[in-house]
Coordinates of C-alpha atoms in Angstrom, one line a residue:
Chain A
M1 CA 201.6 297.0 56.9
S2 CA 199.9 298.7 59.8
T3 CA 200.3 298.7 63.6
L4 CA 197.0 297.6 65.2
A5 CA 195.7 297.5 68.7
I6 CA 192.9 294.9 69.3
L7 CA 190.8 295.7 72.3
G8 CA 189.2 292.5 73.7
N9 CA 190.8 289.1 73.9
G10 CA 187.7 286.9 73.4
R11 CA 187.0 284.8 70.4
V12 CA 186.5 287.8 68.1
G13 CA 189.5 289.8 69.2
S14 CA 191.9 286.8 69.4
G15 CA 190.8 285.5 66.0
V16 CA 191.1 288.8 64.2
A17 CA 194.5 289.5 65.9
T18 CA 195.9 286.2 64.9
A19 CA 194.8 286.5 61.3
L20 CA 196.1 290.1 60.9
A21 CA 199.4 289.2 62.5
R22 CA 199.7 286.3 60.0
A23 CA 199.1 288.7 57.2
G24 CA 202.1 290.7 58.3
H25 CA 200.7 293.5 60.5
T26 CA 202.0 294.4 63.9
V27 CA 199.3 293.5 66.3
S28 CA 198.9 293.9 70.0
V29 CA 195.9 292.6 72.0
A30 CA 194.7 294.3 75.1
D31 CA 192.1 293.0 77.5
R32 CA 189.4 295.2 78.8
A33 CA 191.6 296.9 81.5
P34 CA 191.8 300.6 80.7
G35 CA 195.6 300.8 81.3
A36 CA 196.5 298.0 79.0
A37 CA 194.1 299.4 76.3
A38 CA 195.6 302.9 76.5
T39 CA 199.2 301.6 76.1
A40 CA 198.2 299.4 73.2
I41 CA 196.3 302.3 71.5
G42 CA 199.2 304.7 72.0
A43 CA 201.5 302.5 69.8
A44 CA 198.9 301.8 67.1
Q45 CA 197.6 303.5 64.0
I46 CA 194.4 301.5 63.9
V47 CA 192.3 300.3 66.9
L48 CA 189.8 297.5 66.7
N49 CA 187.0 297.3 69.3
A50 CA 186.1 293.7 70.0
T51 CA 185.0 294.3 73.6
P52 CA 181.4 293.5 74.5
G53 CA 179.2 296.1 72.8
A54 CA 177.0 296.9 75.8
G55 CA 180.0 298.4 77.6
S56 CA 181.9 299.7 74.6
L57 CA 180.6 303.3 74.6
E58 CA 181.7 304.0 78.2
R59 CA 184.9 302.0 77.8
L60 CA 186.0 303.8 74.6
T61 CA 184.9 307.3 75.6
A62 CA 187.2 307.0 78.6
L63 CA 190.0 306.3 76.0
G64 CA 189.2 309.4 74.0
E65 CA 192.6 311.0 74.4
P66 CA 194.7 308.1 73.1
L67 CA 192.1 307.4 70.4
R68 CA 192.5 310.9 69.0
G69 CA 193.5 310.8 65.3
K70 CA 193.2 307.0 65.1
I71 CA 190.9 304.8 63.0
L72 CA 188.6 302.9 65.3
I73 CA 187.1 299.7 63.7
D74 CA 184.1 298.6 65.7
V75 CA 183.0 295.0 65.1
S76 CA 180.9 294.7 68.3
N77 CA 177.2 294.4 68.9
A78 CA 175.5 296.4 71.6
T79 CA 172.6 294.2 72.7
L80 CA 170.5 293.3 75.6
D81 CA 170.8 289.5 75.9
G82 CA 168.1 287.0 76.8
P83 CA 168.4 284.3 79.5
D84 CA 170.1 282.0 77.0
G85 CA 172.9 284.5 76.4
L86 CA 171.8 285.3 72.8
P87 CA 171.0 288.8 71.7
A88 CA 167.3 289.7 72.5
A89 CA 167.1 293.4 71.7
L90 CA 169.2 296.4 70.6
L91 CA 170.8 298.6 73.2
Y92 CA 170.5 301.7 70.9
P93 CA 167.2 301.2 69.0
G94 CA 166.8 304.1 66.5
S95 CA 170.5 304.7 66.7
S96 CA 173.6 302.5 66.8
L97 CA 176.7 302.0 68.9
A98 CA 178.9 303.2 66.0
E99 CA 177.0 306.4 65.8
Q100 CA 177.3 306.9 69.5
L101 CA 181.0 306.2 69.4
Q102 CA 181.5 308.6 66.5
A103 CA 179.6 311.4 68.4
A104 CA 181.6 310.7 71.6
L105 CA 185.0 310.6 69.7
P106 CA 184.8 313.4 67.1
D107 CA 188.6 313.3 66.4
T108 CA 188.6 309.5 65.8
R109 CA 187.4 308.0 62.5
V110 CA 185.0 305.2 63.3
V111 CA 184.3 302.4 60.8
K112 CA 181.7 299.8 61.5
T113 CA 182.2 296.4 59.9
L114 CA 182.1 292.6 60.4
N115 CA 179.4 292.5 63.1
T116 CA 176.9 290.7 60.9
M117 CA 178.3 287.1 61.0
L118 CA 179.4 284.3 63.2
Y119 CA 182.8 285.2 64.5
S120 CA 184.5 282.4 62.6
V121 CA 183.5 283.9 59.2
M122 CA 185.3 287.2 59.9
T123 CA 188.7 285.6 59.2
A124 CA 187.5 282.8 56.9
P125 CA 184.9 284.3 54.5
G126 CA 185.9 281.9 51.8
S127 CA 184.8 279.0 53.9
L128 CA 181.1 279.6 53.2
S129 CA 179.6 278.0 50.2
Q130 CA 177.8 281.2 49.2
A131 CA 179.4 284.7 48.8
P132 CA 179.2 286.6 52.1
T133 CA 179.0 290.3 52.5
A134 CA 181.1 292.5 54.7
F135 CA 179.5 296.0 55.2
L136 CA 181.4 299.2 55.8
S137 CA 179.9 302.2 57.5
G138 CA 181.8 305.4 58.3
Q139 CA 182.2 309.1 57.6
D140 CA 185.7 309.0 56.1
P141 CA 186.3 307.3 52.7
A142 CA 190.0 307.1 53.3
A143 CA 189.5 305.3 56.6
K144 CA 187.0 302.9 55.0
A145 CA 189.6 302.2 52.2
I146 CA 192.2 301.3 54.8
V147 CA 189.7 299.0 56.6
G148 CA 188.8 297.5 53.2
G149 CA 192.5 296.6 52.8
L150 CA 192.5 294.9 56.2
L151 CA 189.4 292.9 55.1
A152 CA 191.3 291.8 52.0
D153 CA 194.1 290.6 54.3
L154 CA 191.5 288.5 56.2
G155 CA 190.4 286.9 52.9
W156 CA 187.5 289.2 51.8
E157 CA 187.3 289.6 48.1
R158 CA 186.6 293.0 46.8
E159 CA 183.1 292.2 45.5
W160 CA 182.1 290.8 48.8
I161 CA 182.6 294.2 50.5
T162 CA 179.7 296.7 50.4
D163 CA 180.3 300.3 51.5
L164 CA 176.8 301.3 52.8
G165 CA 177.7 304.9 53.3
G166 CA 178.1 307.2 56.4
I167 CA 178.2 306.1 60.0
E168 CA 174.4 306.3 60.2
T169 CA 174.2 303.2 58.0
A170 CA 175.6 301.3 61.0
R171 CA 172.0 301.3 62.2
A172 CA 171.1 298.8 59.6
V173 CA 174.0 296.5 60.2
E174 CA 173.6 296.6 63.9
A175 CA 169.9 295.8 63.6
A176 CA 171.0 292.7 61.6
I177 CA 172.1 291.1 65.0
L178 CA 168.4 290.5 65.6
F179 CA 168.6 287.6 63.1
V180 CA 171.4 285.9 65.0
P181 CA 169.5 284.2 67.8
H182 CA 166.9 282.8 65.4
V183 CA 169.5 281.6 62.9
I184 CA 171.5 279.9 65.7
R185 CA 168.4 278.3 67.3
S186 CA 167.3 276.9 63.9
R187 CA 170.7 275.7 62.6
G188 CA 173.2 275.8 65.5
F189 CA 176.6 277.5 65.5
A190 CA 177.2 276.8 61.8
P191 CA 179.0 279.6 60.1
F192 CA 176.8 282.3 58.4
A193 CA 176.8 285.9 57.4
I194 CA 173.9 288.3 56.8
S195 CA 174.5 289.2 53.2
I196 CA 173.2 290.9 50.2
A197 CA 172.3 288.5 47.3
R198 CA 172.4 290.2 44.0
Chain B
M1 CA 145.5 275.2 44.4
S2 CA 144.3 277.9 46.8
T3 CA 142.0 280.9 46.6
L4 CA 143.9 284.0 47.5
A5 CA 143.0 287.6 48.1
I6 CA 145.8 290.1 47.5
L7 CA 145.3 293.4 49.3
G8 CA 147.1 296.2 47.5
N9 CA 147.4 296.7 43.8
G10 CA 150.8 298.4 43.6
R11 CA 153.9 296.8 42.2
V12 CA 154.2 294.2 45.0
G13 CA 150.5 293.2 45.0
S14 CA 150.1 293.1 41.2
G15 CA 153.4 291.2 40.7
V16 CA 152.6 288.5 43.2
A17 CA 149.0 288.2 42.1
T18 CA 150.1 287.7 38.5
A19 CA 152.7 285.1 39.4
L20 CA 150.3 283.1 41.7
A21 CA 147.6 283.2 39.1
R22 CA 150.0 281.9 36.5
A23 CA 150.9 279.1 38.9
G24 CA 147.2 278.0 38.8
H25 CA 145.8 279.7 42.0
T26 CA 142.6 281.6 42.0
V27 CA 143.6 285.1 42.8
S28 CA 141.6 288.3 43.4
V29 CA 143.2 291.7 43.9
A30 CA 141.6 294.4 46.0
D31 CA 142.7 298.0 46.3
R32 CA 142.8 299.7 49.7
A33 CA 139.1 300.4 49.9
P34 CA 137.6 298.4 52.8
G35 CA 134.5 297.2 50.9
A36 CA 136.5 295.7 48.1
A37 CA 139.0 294.1 50.5
A38 CA 136.2 292.5 52.7
T39 CA 134.6 291.0 49.6
A40 CA 137.9 289.6 48.3
I41 CA 138.8 288.2 51.8
G42 CA 135.4 286.5 52.2
A43 CA 136.0 284.3 49.1
A44 CA 139.6 283.5 50.0
Q45 CA 141.5 281.0 52.1
I46 CA 144.6 283.0 52.2
V47 CA 145.0 286.8 52.3
L48 CA 148.2 288.6 51.3
N49 CA 148.8 292.1 52.7
A50 CA 150.7 294.2 50.1
T51 CA 149.2 297.6 51.3
P52 CA 151.6 300.2 52.6
G53 CA 152.8 299.0 56.0
A54 CA 152.4 302.3 57.8
G55 CA 148.6 302.0 57.5
S56 CA 148.3 298.2 57.5
L57 CA 147.6 297.7 61.2
E58 CA 144.6 300.0 61.2
R59 CA 143.4 298.8 57.8
L60 CA 143.6 295.0 58.7
T61 CA 142.3 295.4 62.2
A62 CA 139.1 296.9 60.7
L63 CA 138.9 293.7 58.6
G64 CA 139.2 291.4 61.6
E65 CA 135.8 289.7 61.1
P66 CA 136.4 288.5 57.5
L67 CA 140.0 287.6 58.3
R68 CA 138.9 285.2 61.1
G69 CA 140.2 281.7 60.4
K70 CA 142.3 282.8 57.4
I71 CA 146.0 282.8 56.8
L72 CA 147.3 286.4 56.5
I73 CA 150.6 286.7 54.7
D74 CA 152.3 290.0 55.4
V75 CA 154.9 291.2 53.0
S76 CA 154.8 294.9 53.9
N77 CA 157.2 297.2 55.6
A78 CA 156.0 299.6 58.3
T79 CA 158.5 302.5 58.0
L80 CA 158.7 306.2 58.4
D81 CA 160.0 307.4 55.1
G82 CA 162.6 310.1 54.4
P83 CA 162.2 313.1 52.1
D84 CA 163.4 310.9 49.2
G85 CA 160.6 308.4 49.8
L86 CA 163.0 305.7 51.0
P87 CA 162.6 304.1 54.4
A88 CA 164.3 306.1 57.1
A89 CA 163.2 304.4 60.4
L90 CA 161.0 301.6 61.7
L91 CA 157.4 302.4 62.7
Y92 CA 157.5 299.8 65.4
P93 CA 161.0 299.7 66.8
G94 CA 161.4 297.0 69.4
S95 CA 158.4 295.3 67.9
S96 CA 157.1 294.6 64.4
L97 CA 154.1 295.1 62.2
A98 CA 153.6 291.3 62.0
E99 CA 153.5 291.0 65.8
Q100 CA 151.1 293.9 66.1
L101 CA 148.9 292.2 63.4
Q102 CA 149.0 288.9 65.2
A103 CA 148.0 290.5 68.5
A104 CA 145.2 292.4 66.9
L105 CA 143.9 289.4 64.9
P106 CA 144.2 286.4 67.3
D107 CA 142.0 284.2 65.2
T108 CA 144.1 284.8 62.0
R109 CA 147.3 283.0 61.4
V110 CA 149.9 285.7 60.4
V111 CA 153.0 284.7 58.4
K112 CA 155.6 287.3 57.6
T113 CA 157.7 286.8 54.5
L114 CA 159.2 288.4 51.4
N115 CA 159.7 291.9 52.8
T116 CA 163.5 291.7 52.7
M117 CA 164.1 292.2 49.0
L118 CA 163.4 294.4 46.0
Y119 CA 159.9 293.7 44.9
S120 CA 161.0 292.1 41.6
V121 CA 162.9 289.4 43.4
M122 CA 159.8 288.1 45.1
T123 CA 158.5 286.5 41.9
A124 CA 161.9 285.9 40.2
P125 CA 164.3 284.7 42.9
G126 CA 166.2 282.6 40.4
S127 CA 167.2 285.8 38.5
L128 CA 169.8 286.7 41.1
S129 CA 173.3 285.4 40.6
Q130 CA 173.6 284.4 44.3
A131 CA 171.2 282.3 46.2
P132 CA 168.6 284.6 48.0
T133 CA 166.8 283.9 51.2
A134 CA 163.1 284.1 51.9
F135 CA 162.4 284.2 55.6
L136 CA 159.2 282.8 57.3
S137 CA 158.0 284.0 60.7
G138 CA 154.8 282.9 62.3
Q139 CA 153.2 281.0 65.2
D140 CA 151.6 278.2 63.2
P141 CA 153.8 275.6 61.4
A142 CA 150.9 274.4 59.2
A143 CA 150.4 278.0 58.0
K144 CA 154.1 278.4 57.3
A145 CA 154.1 275.2 55.4
I146 CA 151.3 276.5 53.2
V147 CA 153.1 279.8 52.6
G148 CA 156.3 277.8 51.8
G149 CA 154.3 276.0 49.1
L150 CA 153.3 279.4 47.6
L151 CA 156.9 280.5 47.7
A152 CA 157.8 277.4 45.7
D153 CA 155.1 278.4 43.2
L154 CA 156.9 281.7 42.9
G155 CA 160.2 280.0 42.1
W156 CA 161.7 279.7 45.6
E157 CA 163.8 276.6 46.0
R158 CA 163.4 274.8 49.3
E159 CA 166.9 275.5 50.5
W160 CA 166.4 279.2 49.9
I161 CA 163.7 279.4 52.5
T162 CA 164.6 279.9 56.2
D163 CA 161.9 279.4 58.8
L164 CA 163.2 281.7 61.5
G165 CA 160.6 280.7 64.1
G166 CA 157.6 282.4 65.8
I167 CA 156.0 285.7 64.9
E168 CA 158.5 287.6 67.2
T169 CA 161.2 286.8 64.7
A170 CA 159.5 289.3 62.3
R171 CA 161.4 291.9 64.3
A172 CA 164.6 290.8 62.6
V173 CA 163.3 290.7 59.1
E174 CA 161.4 294.0 59.4
A175 CA 164.6 295.7 60.7
A176 CA 166.3 294.5 57.6
I177 CA 164.4 297.2 55.7
L178 CA 167.0 299.6 57.2
F179 CA 169.5 298.2 54.7
V180 CA 167.3 299.1 51.7
P181 CA 167.8 302.9 51.3
H182 CA 171.6 302.5 51.6
V183 CA 171.7 299.6 49.1
I184 CA 169.6 301.5 46.7
R185 CA 171.6 304.7 47.0
S186 CA 174.9 302.8 46.4
R187 CA 173.7 300.5 43.6
G188 CA 170.4 301.8 42.3
F189 CA 167.2 299.7 41.9
A190 CA 169.2 296.6 41.0
P191 CA 167.5 293.4 42.3
F192 CA 168.8 292.3 45.7
A193 CA 167.7 290.3 48.7
I194 CA 168.9 290.4 52.3
S195 CA 170.1 286.8 52.7
I196 CA 171.9 284.4 54.9
A197 CA 175.1 283.2 53.3
R198 CA 176.2 279.8 54.7

């Protein structure tokens, strides 16, 4: 069992925190305030970023010292939103938030995952009628293995998890957010996950 | 039954042409030479672009006159390729080839589809063990309905087809090509389709 700090107490952060605590992990949730985040990070082995992606790089870079040596799971999406509040464009086209975070935090092991689905699917992947995919992107295989274990605790079966490769592969999964407004407009907030059918 | 001109005689063009001819359509295949393409387009109601995406805008803009009034199905991917020949980056980040084509060919109804999978899946979607998705993007509902009918002839079940909306939604499906090199590197050229699990 791990000690986790979840940054962000919106639907994503709260949902993941509840599910990981239920699985037996020690979980603290911090809102976006830097002081609360630093305290939570200090006590944790693993940190999960569920703060709004557009501000995440600045927010987490400021937390570089407490994040040193930790695994940082980034589930956020860095987008420019349209007037309806849905993602309209990527904030880092030709790159990705995860790559920017890894470059800014060289002593932290960044793993990108879970940003390619409606938030409710993150902690209930078995609720879909088709097999969903959870992608892993990151430089460190050991960190990805640990994150894969947490995904298992959230209900993800091993064959649903695809390790795409290094942190640069986050560019693909972050671009997948471009599907989201169209999927939601055509079918509403029904659970879905961008997935690889094989 | 329709009369189709397929532009491009590589694996994609040849495969789709064979399958549509088998389904009873009248199909001609033209290589990239402008004269051959213009002749094939002149006799067709529907044109399918399976030429390399990086040159498609210039190639098809030059065929604007014969393409007037036709449906243009674009299945290509406009990418900058890496040294291994796999897609490394988008040629039109923040836009898409399909949007560029629609802007350059205002009297042609552009429909983007089928660019989100290994070529073999286009004509054998039932061969996957999981339900794949074919996306439709385009301004004209009637044109998308006709293309949906052609997909059915290729073996696509109705519930596997997701109409994402207008041509601007091609930005999402074209960005999905960024998954392809990582999927191929991790699993080889095994059939797959970027899909929406629900």
